[in-house]
Tab-separated table of C-alpha atoms and ligand atoms in Angstrom:
chain	number	residue	atom	x	y	z
A	723	MET	CA	20.640	24.087	-5.059
A	724	ASN	CA	20.758	21.969	-8.055
A	725	LYS	CA	17.119	20.858	-8.726
A	726	SER	CA	16.854	18.625	-11.064
A	727	LYS	CA	13.216	19.179	-13.878
A	728	LYS	CA	13.024	15.532	-12.928
A	729	SER	CA	12.663	15.929	-9.769
A	730	LYS	CA	14.501	12.824	-8.579
A	731	ILE	CA	15.278	12.006	-4.956
A	732	SER	CA	18.701	14.708	-4.121
A	733	SER	CA	20.579	13.142	-1.211
A	734	PRO	CA	22.319	14.478	0.423
A	735	ALA	CA	20.616	18.048	-0.749
A	736	TYR	CA	20.543	19.949	1.871
A	737	ALA	CA	23.653	17.539	3.591
A	738	GLY	CA	25.658	19.829	6.992
A	739	ILE	CA	22.622	20.459	8.948
A	740	SER	CA	23.241	24.426	11.186
A	741	LYS	CA	21.286	24.212	14.027
A	742	GLN	CA	18.071	26.162	13.280
A	743	ALA	CA	17.381	22.639	10.920
A	744	GLY	CA	15.056	21.707	14.106
A	745	GLU	CA	12.533	23.221	15.973
A	746	GLU	CA	14.974	21.733	18.812
A	747	LYS	CA	18.143	22.618	18.732
A	748	GLY	CA	21.494	20.818	17.749
A	749	SER	CA	18.589	17.813	16.143
A	750	GLY	CA	17.915	18.368	12.246
A	751	PHE	CA	15.748	16.183	10.674
A	752	ASP	CA	16.556	13.386	8.453
A	753	LEU	CA	14.166	13.368	5.687
A	754	ALA	CA	11.676	16.008	3.994
A	755	ILE	CA	9.190	15.896	1.759
A	756	THR	CA	8.351	18.903	0.102
A	757	GLY	CA	5.898	20.850	-1.873
A	758	GLY	CA	4.003	17.911	-2.757
A	759	ARG	CA	-0.174	17.361	-2.049
A	760	VAL	CA	-0.076	15.346	1.342
A	761	ILE	CA	-3.879	13.181	2.255
A	762	ASP	CA	-4.583	11.844	5.224
A	763	PRO	CA	-8.067	10.619	5.483
A	764	GLU	CA	-7.664	9.976	9.172
A	765	THR	CA	-7.178	13.893	10.092
A	766	LYS	CA	-9.056	15.019	6.756
A	767	MET	CA	-6.001	16.237	5.314
A	768	ASP	CA	-5.378	17.647	1.986
A	769	ARG	CA	-2.840	20.266	1.259
A	770	ILE	CA	0.428	21.100	-0.286
A	771	ALA	CA	2.964	20.612	3.016
A	772	ASP	CA	6.254	19.849	3.494
A	773	VAL	CA	6.746	16.155	5.686
A	774	PHE	CA	9.816	16.237	7.690
A	775	VAL	CA	11.345	13.044	9.899
A	776	ARG	CA	13.604	12.169	12.333
A	777	ASN	CA	15.046	8.804	13.494
A	778	GLY	CA	12.021	7.305	11.263
A	779	VAL	CA	9.390	9.371	12.728
A	780	ILE	CA	6.575	12.228	11.151
A	781	LYS	CA	8.195	15.451	13.606
A	782	LYS	CA	6.191	18.165	11.429
A	783	ILE	CA	4.062	18.513	8.965
A	784	GLU	CA	3.846	22.381	7.161
A	785	LYS	CA	4.545	25.084	4.708
A	786	SER	CA	8.020	25.763	5.633
A	787	LYS	CA	8.756	29.741	4.677
A	788	GLY	CA	12.350	29.386	3.611
A	789	LYS	CA	14.470	26.951	2.231
A	790	PRO	CA	12.968	23.282	4.045
A	791	LYS	CA	16.477	21.667	5.900
A	792	ALA	CA	17.150	18.136	6.437
A	793	LYS	CA	19.692	15.835	5.698
A	794	GLU	CA	17.544	14.580	2.144
A	795	ILE	CA	15.174	15.666	0.515
A	796	ILE	CA	12.424	14.718	-2.241
A	797	ASN	CA	10.903	17.115	-3.783
A	798	ALA	CA	7.739	15.752	-4.677
A	799	GLN	CA	6.619	19.934	-6.221
A	800	GLY	CA	3.312	17.933	-8.799
A	801	LYS	CA	3.317	14.911	-6.526
A	802	ILE	CA	0.887	13.375	-4.120
A	803	VAL	CA	2.110	11.773	-0.248
A	804	VAL	CA	0.452	9.773	1.991
A	805	PRO	CA	0.045	7.063	4.077
A	806	GLY	CA	2.514	4.030	3.424
A	807	LEU	CA	-0.163	1.615	1.391
A	808	ILE	CA	-1.145	-1.415	3.394
A	809	ASP	CA	-2.042	-4.227	2.152
A	810	MET	CA	-4.298	-6.539	4.019
A	811	HIS	CA	-5.086	-9.699	2.197
A	812	THR	CA	-1.057	-10.715	0.738
A	813	HIS	CA	0.212	-14.950	-0.041
A	814	LEU	CA	3.536	-14.539	0.557
A	815	ARG	CA	3.648	-18.462	-0.077
A	816	GLU	CA	6.628	-18.650	2.620
A	817	PRO	CA	6.918	-21.548	4.117
A	818	GLY	CA	6.670	-24.367	0.684
A	819	ARG	CA	7.095	-22.822	-2.146
A	820	GLU	CA	9.299	-20.319	-2.255
A	821	ASP	CA	9.748	-20.826	-6.341
A	822	GLU	CA	6.920	-18.655	-6.148
A	823	GLU	CA	7.745	-16.031	-4.156
A	824	THR	CA	9.285	-16.064	-0.521
A	825	ILE	CA	8.968	-12.970	2.228
A	826	TYR	CA	11.485	-11.435	0.641
A	827	THR	CA	10.811	-10.714	-2.820
A	828	GLY	CA	7.172	-10.132	-1.751
A	829	SER	CA	8.404	-7.437	0.219
A	830	CYS	CA	10.092	-6.091	-2.945
A	831	ALA	CA	7.140	-6.156	-4.652
A	832	ALA	CA	4.616	-4.842	-2.367
A	833	VAL	CA	7.394	-1.624	-2.181
A	834	ALA	CA	6.809	-1.079	-5.836
A	835	GLY	CA	3.989	-0.705	-5.592
A	836	GLY	CA	3.375	1.567	-2.859
A	837	PHE	CA	3.365	-0.559	0.473
A	838	THR	CA	5.045	-0.215	3.053
A	839	SER	CA	3.335	-3.052	5.101
A	840	ILE	CA	1.525	-6.211	3.849
A	841	CYS	CA	-0.364	-8.953	5.817
A	842	CYS	CA	0.457	-12.347	4.661
A	843	MET	CA	-2.536	-15.013	4.958
A	844	PRO	CA	-2.025	-18.103	6.808
A	845	ASN	CA	-2.535	-21.046	3.564
A	846	THR	CA	1.209	-21.487	3.091
A	847	GLN	CA	3.197	-24.788	3.061
A	848	PRO	CA	2.631	-25.998	6.486
A	849	PRO	CA	-0.238	-23.406	7.205
A	850	ILE	CA	0.393	-20.981	9.729
A	851	ASP	CA	-1.353	-22.253	12.954
A	852	ASN	CA	0.944	-22.238	15.408
A	853	GLN	CA	3.643	-19.766	17.698
A	854	GLU	CA	6.382	-21.525	16.184
A	855	ALA	CA	5.334	-20.924	12.328
A	856	VAL	CA	4.255	-16.865	13.024
A	857	LYS	CA	8.152	-16.436	14.485
A	858	PHE	CA	9.462	-17.882	11.890
A	859	VAL	CA	7.426	-15.516	9.731
A	860	TYR	CA	8.770	-12.735	12.059
A	861	GLN	CA	12.729	-13.917	11.794
A	862	LYS	CA	12.508	-13.615	7.701
A	863	ALA	CA	10.805	-10.979	8.058
A	864	LYS	CA	13.426	-9.064	10.003
A	865	ASP	CA	15.384	-8.537	5.991
A	866	ALA	CA	12.246	-7.856	4.189
A	867	LYS	CA	11.868	-4.007	2.719
A	868	CYS	CA	8.800	-3.402	3.811
A	869	LYS	CA	7.188	-4.445	7.300
A	870	ILE	CA	5.133	-7.744	7.328
A	871	TYR	CA	2.249	-8.308	9.868
A	872	CYS	CA	1.142	-12.600	10.298
A	873	VAL	CA	-1.978	-13.939	9.453
A	874	GLY	CA	-2.653	-17.381	11.461
A	875	CYS	CA	-5.074	-19.632	10.936
A	876	ILE	CA	-8.581	-20.197	12.641
A	877	THR	CA	-7.830	-23.912	12.743
A	878	LYS	CA	-5.864	-26.412	13.028
A	879	GLY	CA	-3.729	-27.028	9.500
A	880	GLN	CA	-6.724	-25.247	8.063
A	881	LYS	CA	-8.864	-28.261	8.345
A	882	GLY	CA	-11.611	-26.706	9.486
A	883	GLU	CA	-11.846	-28.649	12.606
A	884	GLU	CA	-10.371	-27.733	15.804
A	885	LEU	CA	-9.477	-24.209	17.141
A	886	THR	CA	-5.758	-22.542	16.690
A	887	GLU	CA	-4.575	-21.540	20.419
A	888	ILE	CA	-5.814	-18.254	19.705
A	889	TYR	CA	-3.716	-17.133	22.923
A	890	ASP	CA	-0.293	-18.614	21.923
A	891	LEU	CA	-0.907	-16.728	18.567
A	892	VAL	CA	-2.043	-13.412	19.391
A	893	ARG	CA	0.463	-13.490	22.058
A	894	SER	CA	3.219	-13.552	18.859
A	895	GLY	CA	1.807	-11.914	16.639
A	896	VAL	CA	-0.883	-12.363	14.716
A	897	VAL	CA	-2.852	-9.238	13.493
A	898	ALA	CA	-5.625	-11.339	12.545
A	899	ILE	CA	-7.079	-15.295	11.810
A	900	SER	CA	-8.139	-16.874	8.900
A	901	ASP	CA	-8.249	-20.019	6.820
A	902	ASP	CA	-8.217	-17.614	3.828
A	903	GLY	CA	-8.025	-19.903	0.546
A	904	LEU	CA	-10.748	-21.711	2.668
A	905	PRO	CA	-13.457	-21.206	4.458
A	906	VAL	CA	-14.425	-22.340	7.400
A	907	VAL	CA	-17.678	-25.478	7.283
A	908	ASN	CA	-18.935	-25.661	10.437
A	909	PRO	CA	-20.328	-22.977	11.553
A	910	GLN	CA	-19.833	-24.154	15.746
A	911	VAL	CA	-16.235	-23.865	14.874
A	912	LEU	CA	-16.847	-20.273	13.341
A	913	ARG	CA	-18.455	-19.111	15.798
A	914	ASN	CA	-16.264	-20.535	18.980
A	915	ALA	CA	-13.778	-19.018	16.860
A	916	LEU	CA	-15.844	-15.628	16.835
A	917	GLU	CA	-16.032	-15.953	20.672
A	918	TYR	CA	-12.268	-16.048	21.564
A	919	SER	CA	-11.164	-14.045	19.035
A	920	ARG	CA	-13.591	-11.213	20.596
A	921	MET	CA	-11.845	-11.227	23.863
A	922	PHE	CA	-8.288	-9.677	21.736
A	923	SER	CA	-10.165	-7.529	20.220
A	924	LEU	CA	-8.662	-9.907	17.197
A	925	PRO	CA	-10.134	-9.456	13.308
A	926	VAL	CA	-11.233	-12.850	12.204
A	927	ILE	CA	-11.060	-12.764	8.052
A	928	SER	CA	-13.403	-14.779	6.279
A	929	HIS	CA	-13.155	-16.264	2.967
A	930	CYS	CA	-16.484	-16.712	1.752
A	931	GLU	CA	-17.551	-20.296	-0.121
A	932	ASP	CA	-19.977	-22.357	0.247
A	933	LEU	CA	-18.138	-25.621	-1.027
A	934	ASN	CA	-21.043	-27.441	-2.238
A	935	LEU	CA	-22.102	-24.885	-4.371
A	936	SER	CA	-18.588	-23.890	-5.547
A	937	ALA	CA	-17.440	-27.364	-5.882
A	938	LYS	CA	-15.657	-28.323	-9.192
A	939	GLY	CA	-16.600	-24.798	-10.555
A	940	VAL	CA	-13.254	-22.684	-12.259
A	941	MET	CA	-15.042	-19.819	-13.561
A	942	HIS	CA	-18.659	-17.792	-12.266
A	943	GLU	CA	-21.100	-19.380	-12.974
A	944	GLY	CA	-23.383	-17.615	-15.953
A	945	PHE	CA	-23.774	-16.812	-19.652
A	946	VAL	CA	-20.043	-16.896	-20.726
A	947	SER	CA	-19.127	-20.243	-18.046
A	948	THR	CA	-22.898	-21.492	-20.140
A	949	ILE	CA	-21.263	-20.355	-23.956
A	950	LEU	CA	-17.493	-22.373	-22.734
A	951	GLY	CA	-19.312	-25.416	-22.063
A	952	MET	CA	-17.328	-24.324	-18.192
A	953	CYS	CA	-18.022	-25.286	-14.473
A	954	GLY	CA	-19.775	-22.840	-12.804
A	955	ILE	CA	-19.174	-20.838	-9.327
A	956	PRO	CA	-22.597	-19.185	-8.582
A	957	SER	CA	-22.830	-15.995	-6.478
A	958	LEU	CA	-24.223	-17.920	-4.317
A	959	ALA	CA	-21.243	-20.247	-3.020
A	960	GLU	CA	-20.594	-16.884	-1.981
A	961	GLU	CA	-23.030	-15.560	-0.522
A	962	THR	CA	-24.872	-18.023	1.303
A	963	ILE	CA	-21.519	-18.049	3.741
A	964	VAL	CA	-22.120	-14.528	3.732
A	965	ALA	CA	-24.762	-14.707	5.423
A	966	ARG	CA	-23.495	-17.206	7.213
A	967	ASP	CA	-21.165	-15.222	8.777
A	968	VAL	CA	-22.807	-12.310	8.749
A	969	ALA	CA	-24.936	-13.922	11.361
A	970	LEU	CA	-22.350	-14.944	12.792
A	971	ALA	CA	-20.931	-11.732	14.373
A	972	GLU	CA	-24.304	-10.446	15.385
A	973	PHE	CA	-24.822	-13.530	17.595
A	974	THR	CA	-21.189	-13.515	19.077
A	975	LYS	CA	-20.862	-9.525	19.027
A	976	ALA	CA	-17.416	-10.138	17.540
A	977	ARG	CA	-15.525	-8.709	14.922
A	978	ILE	CA	-15.894	-10.208	10.647
A	979	HIS	CA	-13.802	-9.590	8.087
A	980	ILE	CA	-15.585	-10.778	5.104
A	981	ALA	CA	-12.429	-11.049	2.394
A	982	HIS	CA	-12.567	-10.397	-1.580
A	983	VAL	CA	-16.209	-9.619	-2.007
A	984	SER	CA	-17.030	-10.036	-5.299
A	985	THR	CA	-21.365	-9.982	-6.334
A	986	GLN	CA	-23.999	-7.363	-6.004
A	987	GLY	CA	-25.673	-9.816	-3.710
A	988	SER	CA	-22.526	-10.261	-0.643
A	989	VAL	CA	-22.378	-5.938	-1.062
A	990	ASP	CA	-26.150	-5.341	-0.260
A	991	LEU	CA	-26.086	-8.607	2.660
A	992	ILE	CA	-22.982	-6.478	4.473
A	993	ARG	CA	-25.218	-2.680	3.681
A	994	GLN	CA	-27.512	-4.314	5.284
A	995	ALA	CA	-25.269	-5.482	8.013
A	996	LYS	CA	-23.396	-2.243	8.464
A	997	LYS	CA	-26.658	-0.847	8.936
A	998	LYS	CA	-28.247	-3.290	11.980
A	999	GLY	CA	-25.248	-1.896	13.744
A	1000	ILE	CA	-23.325	-5.416	13.282
A	1001	LYS	CA	-19.164	-5.819	13.193
A	1002	VAL	CA	-18.427	-6.265	9.887
A	1003	THR	CA	-15.739	-4.989	7.644
A	1004	CYS	CA	-15.037	-6.118	4.588
A	1005	GLU	CA	-12.331	-5.559	1.408
A	1006	ALA	CA	-12.343	-6.073	-2.492
A	1007	THR	CA	-9.489	-6.568	-4.997
A	1008	PRO	CA	-8.510	-4.434	-7.901
A	1009	HIS	CA	-9.386	-7.324	-10.034
A	1010	HIS	CA	-12.918	-7.585	-8.464
A	1011	PHE	CA	-14.283	-4.110	-9.708
A	1012	THR	CA	-12.043	-4.294	-12.749
A	1013	LEU	CA	-12.452	-7.304	-14.767
A	1014	THR	CA	-15.923	-9.643	-15.801
A	1015	HIS	CA	-16.183	-13.171	-16.665
A	1016	GLU	CA	-15.920	-12.134	-19.961
A	1017	ILE	CA	-12.016	-12.093	-19.644
A	1018	ILE	CA	-12.493	-15.856	-19.756
A	1019	LYS	CA	-13.446	-16.497	-23.482
A	1020	THR	CA	-9.186	-15.492	-23.983
A	1021	PHE	CA	-8.777	-18.765	-21.423
A	1022	ASP	CA	-6.405	-16.675	-20.719
A	1023	THR	CA	-5.391	-18.758	-17.030
A	1024	ASN	CA	-3.865	-15.311	-15.552
A	1025	ALA	CA	-7.759	-13.962	-14.670
A	1026	LYS	CA	-8.485	-17.744	-12.911
A	1027	VAL	CA	-8.947	-16.616	-9.382
A	1028	ASN	CA	-11.072	-17.586	-6.456
A	1029	PRO	CA	-13.086	-15.703	-6.183
A	1030	PRO	CA	-14.050	-15.822	-9.923
A	1031	LEU	CA	-14.028	-12.177	-11.883
A	1032	ARG	CA	-18.369	-11.843	-12.297
A	1033	THR	CA	-20.545	-10.184	-14.088
A	1034	LYS	CA	-20.169	-6.104	-15.348
A	1035	LYS	CA	-23.611	-6.094	-12.178
A	1036	ASP	CA	-21.225	-7.142	-10.191
A	1037	VAL	CA	-18.905	-4.972	-10.799
A	1038	GLU	CA	-21.007	-1.907	-10.745
A	1039	ALA	CA	-22.099	-3.350	-7.104
A	1040	ILE	CA	-18.519	-3.746	-5.787
A	1041	LYS	CA	-17.584	0.387	-7.062
A	1042	LYS	CA	-21.292	1.808	-5.552
A	1043	GLY	CA	-20.236	-0.383	-2.621
A	1044	LEU	CA	-16.289	1.292	-2.402
A	1045	SER	CA	-18.603	4.462	-3.225
A	1046	ASP	CA	-20.666	4.640	-0.088
A	1047	GLY	CA	-18.072	3.006	2.493
A	1048	THR	CA	-20.410	-0.704	2.915
A	1049	ILE	CA	-16.971	-1.855	1.110
A	1050	ASP	CA	-13.781	-0.239	3.630
A	1051	CYS	CA	-11.037	-1.639	1.681
A	1052	ILE	CA	-9.053	-2.347	-1.451
A	1053	ALA	CA	-7.008	-5.651	-0.714
A	1054	THR	CA	-4.778	-7.289	-3.189
A	1055	ASP	CA	-4.949	-10.700	-2.754
A	1056	HIS	CA	-1.508	-11.020	-4.003
A	1057	ALA	CA	-1.474	-14.784	-5.296
A	1058	PRO	CA	1.806	-15.765	-6.728
A	1059	HIS	CA	1.609	-19.096	-9.236
A	1060	SER	CA	4.459	-20.143	-11.160
A	1061	ILE	CA	4.451	-20.528	-15.026
A	1062	GLU	CA	4.731	-24.528	-14.841
A	1063	GLU	CA	1.366	-24.119	-12.527
A	1064	LYS	CA	-0.389	-21.986	-14.730
A	1065	GLU	CA	0.433	-22.638	-18.331
A	1066	VAL	CA	-1.941	-26.184	-17.890
A	1067	GLU	CA	-6.293	-26.152	-19.551
A	1068	PHE	CA	-8.073	-23.645	-17.419
A	1069	ASP	CA	-9.649	-26.386	-15.409
A	1070	SER	CA	-6.125	-27.144	-13.734
A	1071	ALA	CA	-4.999	-24.218	-12.924
A	1072	PRO	CA	-4.534	-22.785	-9.549
A	1073	PHE	CA	-6.726	-20.362	-8.652
A	1074	GLY	CA	-4.751	-16.341	-7.979
A	1075	MET	CA	-3.524	-13.427	-9.811
A	1076	VAL	CA	-0.257	-10.563	-8.346
A	1077	GLY	CA	-1.153	-8.131	-7.984
A	1078	LEU	CA	1.739	-5.967	-5.071
A	1079	GLU	CA	2.767	-3.616	-8.034
A	1080	THR	CA	-1.139	-3.088	-10.087
A	1081	ALA	CA	-3.209	-2.211	-7.448
A	1082	LEU	CA	-2.443	1.663	-7.222
A	1083	GLY	CA	-2.272	2.045	-10.655
A	1084	LEU	CA	-5.784	0.163	-11.589
A	1085	VAL	CA	-7.182	2.256	-8.331
A	1086	ILE	CA	-5.902	6.025	-9.528
A	1087	THR	CA	-7.159	4.839	-13.273
A	1088	GLU	CA	-10.176	2.419	-12.549
A	1089	LEU	CA	-11.523	4.640	-9.489
A	1090	ILE	CA	-10.039	8.417	-9.198
A	1091	ASN	CA	-9.611	9.355	-12.211
A	1092	LYS	CA	-13.061	8.062	-13.662
A	1093	LYS	CA	-14.807	9.807	-10.293
A	1094	VAL	CA	-16.108	6.766	-8.593
A	1095	LEU	CA	-13.986	7.700	-5.269
A	1096	SER	CA	-12.061	10.275	-4.062
A	1097	TRP	CA	-8.459	11.219	-3.598
A	1098	THR	CA	-9.003	10.848	-0.050
A	1099	GLN	CA	-11.620	7.635	0.000
A	1100	ALA	CA	-9.260	5.527	-2.279
A	1101	ILE	CA	-6.762	6.155	0.546
A	1102	ALA	CA	-9.039	5.672	4.056
A	1103	LYS	CA	-8.981	2.332	2.345
A	1104	LEU	CA	-5.612	1.294	0.932
A	1105	THR	CA	-4.786	2.541	4.425
A	1106	THR	CA	-6.464	4.248	7.607
A	1107	ASN	CA	-9.195	1.141	7.426
A	1108	PRO	CA	-6.954	-1.596	7.034
A	1109	ALA	CA	-5.113	-0.402	10.321
A	1110	ARG	CA	-7.802	0.577	11.949
A	1111	ILE	CA	-9.784	-3.065	11.498
A	1112	LEU	CA	-6.188	-4.923	12.299
A	1113	ASN	CA	-5.416	-2.484	14.928
A	1114	LEU	CA	-1.894	-1.192	12.801
A	1115	LYS	CA	-0.458	1.630	14.119
A	1116	GLY	CA	0.515	2.552	10.886
A	1117	GLY	CA	-1.489	4.727	7.859
A	1118	ARG	CA	-1.370	7.939	9.280
A	1119	ILE	CA	0.695	10.713	8.401
A	1120	LYS	CA	0.398	12.768	11.997
A	1121	LYS	CA	3.433	14.223	14.821
A	1122	ASN	CA	4.536	11.080	16.047
A	1123	SER	CA	3.846	8.539	13.620
A	1124	PRO	CA	5.649	5.923	11.730
A	1125	ALA	CA	7.479	7.652	8.868
A	1126	ASP	CA	5.856	5.318	6.340
A	1127	ILE	CA	4.556	7.338	3.318
A	1128	THR	CA	4.459	6.724	-0.224
A	1129	VAL	CA	4.649	9.434	-2.542
A	1130	ILE	CA	2.532	9.129	-5.916
A	1131	ASP	CA	3.260	10.521	-9.092
A	1132	PRO	CA	-0.050	11.202	-9.885
A	1133	LYS	CA	0.284	12.210	-14.565
A	1134	ALA	CA	2.339	9.243	-15.042
A	1135	SER	CA	1.445	6.609	-17.423
A	1136	TRP	CA	3.048	3.490	-18.021
A	1137	THR	CA	2.313	0.325	-19.108
A	1138	VAL	CA	1.400	-3.388	-17.244
A	1139	ASP	CA	4.212	-5.638	-18.383
A	1140	PRO	CA	4.568	-8.589	-15.924
A	1141	SER	CA	7.942	-9.672	-17.058
A	1142	LYS	CA	8.942	-6.378	-14.792
A	1143	PHE	CA	7.493	-7.372	-11.698
A	1144	LEU	CA	9.445	-8.083	-8.427
A	1145	SER	CA	7.631	-10.630	-7.575
A	1146	LYS	CA	9.074	-14.091	-7.910
A	1147	SER	CA	5.449	-14.834	-10.135
A	1148	LYS	CA	4.366	-12.834	-13.188
A	1149	ASN	CA	0.534	-14.174	-13.156
A	1150	PHE	CA	-1.144	-11.049	-14.165
A	1151	PRO	CA	-3.457	-11.165	-17.319
A	1152	PHE	CA	-3.937	-7.038	-17.615
A	1153	GLY	CA	-0.260	-7.236	-19.681
A	1154	GLY	CA	-0.380	-4.346	-22.093
A	1155	THR	CA	-2.785	-2.505	-20.115
A	1156	LYS	CA	-1.910	1.463	-19.903
A	1157	LEU	CA	-2.407	3.080	-15.893
A	1158	GLN	CA	-1.879	6.196	-15.045
A	1159	GLY	CA	-0.462	7.153	-10.833
A	1160	LYS	CA	1.978	5.724	-10.333
A	1161	VAL	CA	4.910	5.136	-7.461
A	1162	PHE	CA	7.561	7.461	-7.018
A	1163	CYS	CA	9.048	6.267	-4.526
A	1164	THR	CA	8.571	4.619	-0.674
A	1165	ILE	CA	8.922	4.971	2.018
A	1166	VAL	CA	9.599	2.575	5.524
A	1167	ASP	CA	10.718	4.387	9.001
A	1168	GLY	CA	11.553	7.396	7.317
A	1169	LYS	CA	14.296	4.902	4.633
A	1170	VAL	CA	13.231	5.350	1.341
A	1171	VAL	CA	13.024	1.802	-0.368
A	1172	TYR	CA	12.258	2.349	-3.685
A	1173	GLN	CA	12.154	4.989	-6.032
A	1174	GLY	CA	10.139	4.689	-9.224
B	1150	LIG	ZN1	-9.662	-15.684	-0.324
């Protein structure tokens, strides 16, 4: 068979399946991913093997003796084959701001970034706080390139006052609840949410920010904000709420997940809480383990995020937290904004940057290649761990699991060009950055949905 040196996907290279093709008589495989280094954090697999798929399900993982047989073959020699990445923190802007992103365009960006599942946050316009709104998302998700999981609001209209009908939300398929974008200010309301959610084993995702402390801040409060004369957001604004939420989780024995951890103090608090056996998990974003507040000196509004980019000490603490297991997940907090909205004075620009298409490259370049995390550790934070926290089926390469698979070219280097993003929005401050490691192809339910 003619396999080109570029080892592109050859379809249907081995068409015409013979009876011997499959294990069972008369049933061949639809897809074989051959010769790659297969990493599955759950089963601790890390070896060269072929992965065989039939009817959208992983059927066999083993090194074939002769030529592997399947309708479609992906030659993954020199590539790394991992469970499809899961982003547990994505903003898709639909309904309400379809000019910035839609469920469909967000899914295109996701698969280009190697994500086969993304969880959309409910702070849309209007917020996803009732069954009908969840149904709308799942209806739209039918056309998406990847799997979309919906997160519902904790409180009606994200006003922080009245709880949503959590049971209704669960029945319509939300995987978590969150008022992300805003904290739940009233601790009694969050306590009630935790007590209800415990009944359904539903994680509550907390955006930790004391609004009185963050006030009118636009960047991290510290040396750089002082010299720039900008209003700062102190680390304390995050840490006081992390401490409160950990205490509430301990008291209610419920599960809490802290979104986008950004400070050394937060990492320390979560580390201590975990030691005490409190059911707390957390995530960090690629920008928080990569960039510091120094970048704000460029006045690039694309670097204006919430929580803000912090100090070098905080970045080091996030990396430490990732490597010692305090930080369970890497999530993008993909937050699309239009150019018109971002091309204003720093003070008036909205918070957020896109991240779906660069997360993997940043993880490989900044964490794996710099020996902060091993491949298995890094992939666990993008697959197994979010799947476990959200009770999702994916996130593993295992017999009879859904064939959601990402094939990575670890050697490919590329330069980030936001104008080429498939996301509708291009608000990203790392344009021109050189990254190593790229998506070779993304497979959802056994179908190749993206080729790099
Ligand atoms: Zn948030």
